[in-house]
Short mmCIF file of N, CA, C and O in Angstrom, two decimals:
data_model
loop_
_atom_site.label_atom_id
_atom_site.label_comp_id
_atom_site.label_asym_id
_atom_site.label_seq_id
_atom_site.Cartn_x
_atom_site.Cartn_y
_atom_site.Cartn_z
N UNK V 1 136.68 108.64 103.91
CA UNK V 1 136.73 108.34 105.33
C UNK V 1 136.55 106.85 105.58
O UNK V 1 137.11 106.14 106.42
N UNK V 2 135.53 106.51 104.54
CA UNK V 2 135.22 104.79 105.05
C UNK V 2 136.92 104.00 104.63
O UNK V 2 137.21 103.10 105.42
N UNK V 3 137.86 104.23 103.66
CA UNK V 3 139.13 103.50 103.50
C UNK V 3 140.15 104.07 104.68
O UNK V 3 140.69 103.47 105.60
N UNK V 4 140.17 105.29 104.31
CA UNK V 4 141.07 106.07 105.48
C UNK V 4 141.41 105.97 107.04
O UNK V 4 142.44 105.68 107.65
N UNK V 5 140.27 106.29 107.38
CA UNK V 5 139.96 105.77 108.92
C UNK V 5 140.30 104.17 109.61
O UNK V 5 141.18 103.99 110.45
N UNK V 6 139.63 103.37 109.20
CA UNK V 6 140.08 102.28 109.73
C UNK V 6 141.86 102.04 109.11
O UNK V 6 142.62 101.43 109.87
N UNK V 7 142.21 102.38 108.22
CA UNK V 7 143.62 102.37 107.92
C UNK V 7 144.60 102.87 109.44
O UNK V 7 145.46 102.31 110.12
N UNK V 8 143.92 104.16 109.48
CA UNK V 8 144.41 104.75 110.98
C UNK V 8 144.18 104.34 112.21
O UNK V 8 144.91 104.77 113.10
N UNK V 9 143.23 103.50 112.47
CA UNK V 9 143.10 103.33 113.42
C UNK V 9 143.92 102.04 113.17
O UNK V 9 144.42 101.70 114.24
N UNK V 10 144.20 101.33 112.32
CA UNK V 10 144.88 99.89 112.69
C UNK V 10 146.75 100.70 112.97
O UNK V 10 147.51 100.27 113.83
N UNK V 11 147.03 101.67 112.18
CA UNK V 11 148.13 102.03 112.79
C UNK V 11 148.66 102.39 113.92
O UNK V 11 149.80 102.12 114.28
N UNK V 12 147.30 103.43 114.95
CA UNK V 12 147.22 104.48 115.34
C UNK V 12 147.61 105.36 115.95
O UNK V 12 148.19 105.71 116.98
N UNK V 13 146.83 105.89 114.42
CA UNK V 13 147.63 107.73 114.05
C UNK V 13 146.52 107.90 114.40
O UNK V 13 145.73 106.96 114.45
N UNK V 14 146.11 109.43 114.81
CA UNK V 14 144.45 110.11 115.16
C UNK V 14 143.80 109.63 115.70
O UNK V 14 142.83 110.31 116.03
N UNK V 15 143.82 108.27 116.15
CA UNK V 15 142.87 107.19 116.81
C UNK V 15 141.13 107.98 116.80
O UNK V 15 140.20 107.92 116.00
N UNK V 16 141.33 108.65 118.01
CA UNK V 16 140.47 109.81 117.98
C UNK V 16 139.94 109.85 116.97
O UNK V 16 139.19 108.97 116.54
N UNK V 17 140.29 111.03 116.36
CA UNK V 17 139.55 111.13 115.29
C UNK V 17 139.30 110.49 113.84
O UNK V 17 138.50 110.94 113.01
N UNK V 18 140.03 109.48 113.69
CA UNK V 18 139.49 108.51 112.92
C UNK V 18 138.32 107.72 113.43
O UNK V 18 137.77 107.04 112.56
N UNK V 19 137.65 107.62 115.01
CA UNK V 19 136.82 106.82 115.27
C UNK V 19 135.12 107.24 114.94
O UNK V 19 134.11 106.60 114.67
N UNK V 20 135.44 108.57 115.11
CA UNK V 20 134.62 109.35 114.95
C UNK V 20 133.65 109.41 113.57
O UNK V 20 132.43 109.24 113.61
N UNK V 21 134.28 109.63 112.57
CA UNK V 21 133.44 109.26 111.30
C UNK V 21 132.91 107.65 111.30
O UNK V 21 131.72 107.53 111.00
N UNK V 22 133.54 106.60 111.56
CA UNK V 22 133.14 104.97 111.66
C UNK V 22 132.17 105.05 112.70
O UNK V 22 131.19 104.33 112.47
N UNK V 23 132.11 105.72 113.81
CA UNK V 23 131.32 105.82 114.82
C UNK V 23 129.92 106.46 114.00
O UNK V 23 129.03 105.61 114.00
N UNK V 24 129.57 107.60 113.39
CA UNK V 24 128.72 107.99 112.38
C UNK V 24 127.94 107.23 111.63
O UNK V 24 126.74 106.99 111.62
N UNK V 25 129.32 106.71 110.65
CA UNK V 25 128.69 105.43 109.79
C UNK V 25 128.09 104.12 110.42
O UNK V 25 127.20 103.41 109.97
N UNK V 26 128.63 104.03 111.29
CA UNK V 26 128.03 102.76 111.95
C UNK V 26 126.85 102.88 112.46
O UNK V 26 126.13 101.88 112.45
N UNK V 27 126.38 104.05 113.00
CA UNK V 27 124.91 104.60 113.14
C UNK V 27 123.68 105.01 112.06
O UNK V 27 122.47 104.92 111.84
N UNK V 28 124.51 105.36 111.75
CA UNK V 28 124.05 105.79 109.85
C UNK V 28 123.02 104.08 109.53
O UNK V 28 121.84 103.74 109.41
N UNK V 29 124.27 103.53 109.51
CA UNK V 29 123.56 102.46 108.84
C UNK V 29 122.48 101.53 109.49
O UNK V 29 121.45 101.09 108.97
N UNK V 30 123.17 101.28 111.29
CA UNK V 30 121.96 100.54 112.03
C UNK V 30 120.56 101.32 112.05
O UNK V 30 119.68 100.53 112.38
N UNK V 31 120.21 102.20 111.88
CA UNK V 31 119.71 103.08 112.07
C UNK V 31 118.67 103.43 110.89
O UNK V 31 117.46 103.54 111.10
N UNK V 32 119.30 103.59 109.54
CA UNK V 32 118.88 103.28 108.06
C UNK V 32 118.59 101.81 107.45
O UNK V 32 117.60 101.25 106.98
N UNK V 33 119.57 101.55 107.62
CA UNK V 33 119.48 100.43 106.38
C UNK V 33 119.52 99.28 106.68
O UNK V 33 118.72 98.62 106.03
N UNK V 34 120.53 98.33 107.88
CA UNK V 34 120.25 97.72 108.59
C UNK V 34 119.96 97.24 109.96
O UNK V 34 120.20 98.22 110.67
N UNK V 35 119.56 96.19 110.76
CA UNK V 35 119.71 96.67 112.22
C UNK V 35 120.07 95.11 112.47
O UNK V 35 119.41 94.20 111.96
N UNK V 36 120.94 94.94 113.13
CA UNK V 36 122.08 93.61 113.18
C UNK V 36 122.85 94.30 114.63
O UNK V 36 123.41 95.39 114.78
N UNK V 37 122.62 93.27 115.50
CA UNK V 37 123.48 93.89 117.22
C UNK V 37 125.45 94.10 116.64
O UNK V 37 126.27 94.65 117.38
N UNK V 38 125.75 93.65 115.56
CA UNK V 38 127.14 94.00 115.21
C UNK V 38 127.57 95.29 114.71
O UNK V 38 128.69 95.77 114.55
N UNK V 39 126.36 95.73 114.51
CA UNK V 39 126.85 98.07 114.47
C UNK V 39 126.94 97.59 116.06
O UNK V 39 128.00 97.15 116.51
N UNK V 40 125.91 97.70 116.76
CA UNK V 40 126.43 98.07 118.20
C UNK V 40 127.88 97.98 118.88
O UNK V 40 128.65 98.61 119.60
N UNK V 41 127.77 97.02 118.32
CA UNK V 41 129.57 96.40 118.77
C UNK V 41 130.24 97.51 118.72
O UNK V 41 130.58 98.20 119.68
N UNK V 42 130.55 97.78 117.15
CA UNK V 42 131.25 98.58 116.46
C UNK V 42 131.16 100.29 116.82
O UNK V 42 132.10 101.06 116.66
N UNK V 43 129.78 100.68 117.34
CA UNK V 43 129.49 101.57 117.84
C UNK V 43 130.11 102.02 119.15
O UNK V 43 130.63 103.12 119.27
N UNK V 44 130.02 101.04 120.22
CA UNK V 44 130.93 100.59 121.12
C UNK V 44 132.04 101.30 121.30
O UNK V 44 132.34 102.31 121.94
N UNK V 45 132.86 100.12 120.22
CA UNK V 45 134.16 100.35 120.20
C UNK V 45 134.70 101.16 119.65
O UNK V 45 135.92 101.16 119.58
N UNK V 46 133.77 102.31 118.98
CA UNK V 46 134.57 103.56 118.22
C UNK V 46 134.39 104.90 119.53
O UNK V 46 135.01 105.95 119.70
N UNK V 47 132.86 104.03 120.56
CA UNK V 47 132.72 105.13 121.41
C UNK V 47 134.17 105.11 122.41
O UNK V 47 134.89 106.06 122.70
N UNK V 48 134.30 103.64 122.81
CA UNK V 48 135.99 104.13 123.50
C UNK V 48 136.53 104.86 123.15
O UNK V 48 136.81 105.96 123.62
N UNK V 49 136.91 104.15 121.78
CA UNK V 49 138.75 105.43 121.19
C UNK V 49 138.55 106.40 120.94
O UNK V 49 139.46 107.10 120.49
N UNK V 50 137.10 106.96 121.13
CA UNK V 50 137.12 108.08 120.88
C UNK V 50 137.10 108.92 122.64
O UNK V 50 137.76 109.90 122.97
N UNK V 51 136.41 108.37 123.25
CA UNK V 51 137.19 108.37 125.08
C UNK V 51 138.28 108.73 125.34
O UNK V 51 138.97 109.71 125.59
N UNK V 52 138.28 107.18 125.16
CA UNK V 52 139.82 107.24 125.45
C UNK V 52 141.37 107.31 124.88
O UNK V 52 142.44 107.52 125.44
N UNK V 53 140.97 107.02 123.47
CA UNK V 53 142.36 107.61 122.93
C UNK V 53 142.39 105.61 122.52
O UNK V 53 141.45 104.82 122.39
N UNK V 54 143.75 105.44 122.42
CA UNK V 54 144.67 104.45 121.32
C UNK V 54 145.64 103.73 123.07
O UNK V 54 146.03 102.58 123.29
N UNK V 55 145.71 104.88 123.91
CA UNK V 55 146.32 104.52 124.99
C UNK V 55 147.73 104.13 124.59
O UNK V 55 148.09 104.40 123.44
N UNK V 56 148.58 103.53 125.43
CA UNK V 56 149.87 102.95 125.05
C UNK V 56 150.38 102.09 123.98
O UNK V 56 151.58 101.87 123.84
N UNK V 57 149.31 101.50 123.11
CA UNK V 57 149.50 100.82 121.85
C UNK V 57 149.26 101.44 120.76
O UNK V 57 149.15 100.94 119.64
N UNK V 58 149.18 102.50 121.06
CA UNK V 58 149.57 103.20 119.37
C UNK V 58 149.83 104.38 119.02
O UNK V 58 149.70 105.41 119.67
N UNK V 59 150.25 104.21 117.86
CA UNK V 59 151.18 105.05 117.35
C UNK V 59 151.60 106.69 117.84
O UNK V 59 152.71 107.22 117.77
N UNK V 60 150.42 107.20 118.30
CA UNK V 60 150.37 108.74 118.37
C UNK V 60 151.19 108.50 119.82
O UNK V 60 152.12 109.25 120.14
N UNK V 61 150.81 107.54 120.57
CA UNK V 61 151.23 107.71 121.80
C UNK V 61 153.23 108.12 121.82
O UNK V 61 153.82 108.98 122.46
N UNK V 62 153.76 107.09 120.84
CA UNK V 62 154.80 106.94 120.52
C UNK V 62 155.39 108.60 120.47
O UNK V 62 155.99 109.33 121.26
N UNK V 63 154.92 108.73 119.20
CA UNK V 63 155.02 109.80 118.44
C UNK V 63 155.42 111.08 119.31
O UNK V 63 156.39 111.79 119.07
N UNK V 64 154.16 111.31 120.80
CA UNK V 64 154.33 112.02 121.30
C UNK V 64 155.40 111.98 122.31
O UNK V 64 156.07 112.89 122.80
N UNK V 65 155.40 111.02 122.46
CA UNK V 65 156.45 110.68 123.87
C UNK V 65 157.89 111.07 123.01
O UNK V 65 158.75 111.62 123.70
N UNK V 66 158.17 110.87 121.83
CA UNK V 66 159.50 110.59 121.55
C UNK V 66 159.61 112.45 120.95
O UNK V 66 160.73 112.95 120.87
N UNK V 67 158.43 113.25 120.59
CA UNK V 67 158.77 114.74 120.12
C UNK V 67 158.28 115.42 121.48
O UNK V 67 158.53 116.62 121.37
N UNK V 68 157.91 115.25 122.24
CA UNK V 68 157.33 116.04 123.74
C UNK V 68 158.37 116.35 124.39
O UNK V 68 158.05 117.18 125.25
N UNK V 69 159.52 116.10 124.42
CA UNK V 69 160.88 115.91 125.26
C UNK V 69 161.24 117.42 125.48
O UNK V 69 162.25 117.72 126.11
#
């Protein structure tokens, strides 16, 4: 999940649910092992896409628009 995921999300495919495990880990670790305000960030920003989706810049959006027809 830690290679996979961010792979997807820079494409994004699953947006969603690729944010979701990084969202985990990123807690995992502020939480454990270190505490640095840059999980938060990251925490953040996995809590959007996981909101809200990838929106009009990526991939799934495509995907659907062009097989939804």
């Amino acid at each position: 999940a830690e290679l996979l995921c961010p792979i997807a999300l820079l494409l994004g495919l699953a947006t969603r649910y690729a944010a979701i495990p990084l969202l985990i880990m990123s807690a995992v670790i502020e939480f454990t092992v270190f505490q640095h305000q840059q999980h938060f960030f990251w925490m953040a920003a996995c809590f959007y896409l996981i909101i809200h989706g990838g929106d009009k810049i990526s991939a799934d959006y495509f995907l659907n628009k062009k097989f939804k027809k």
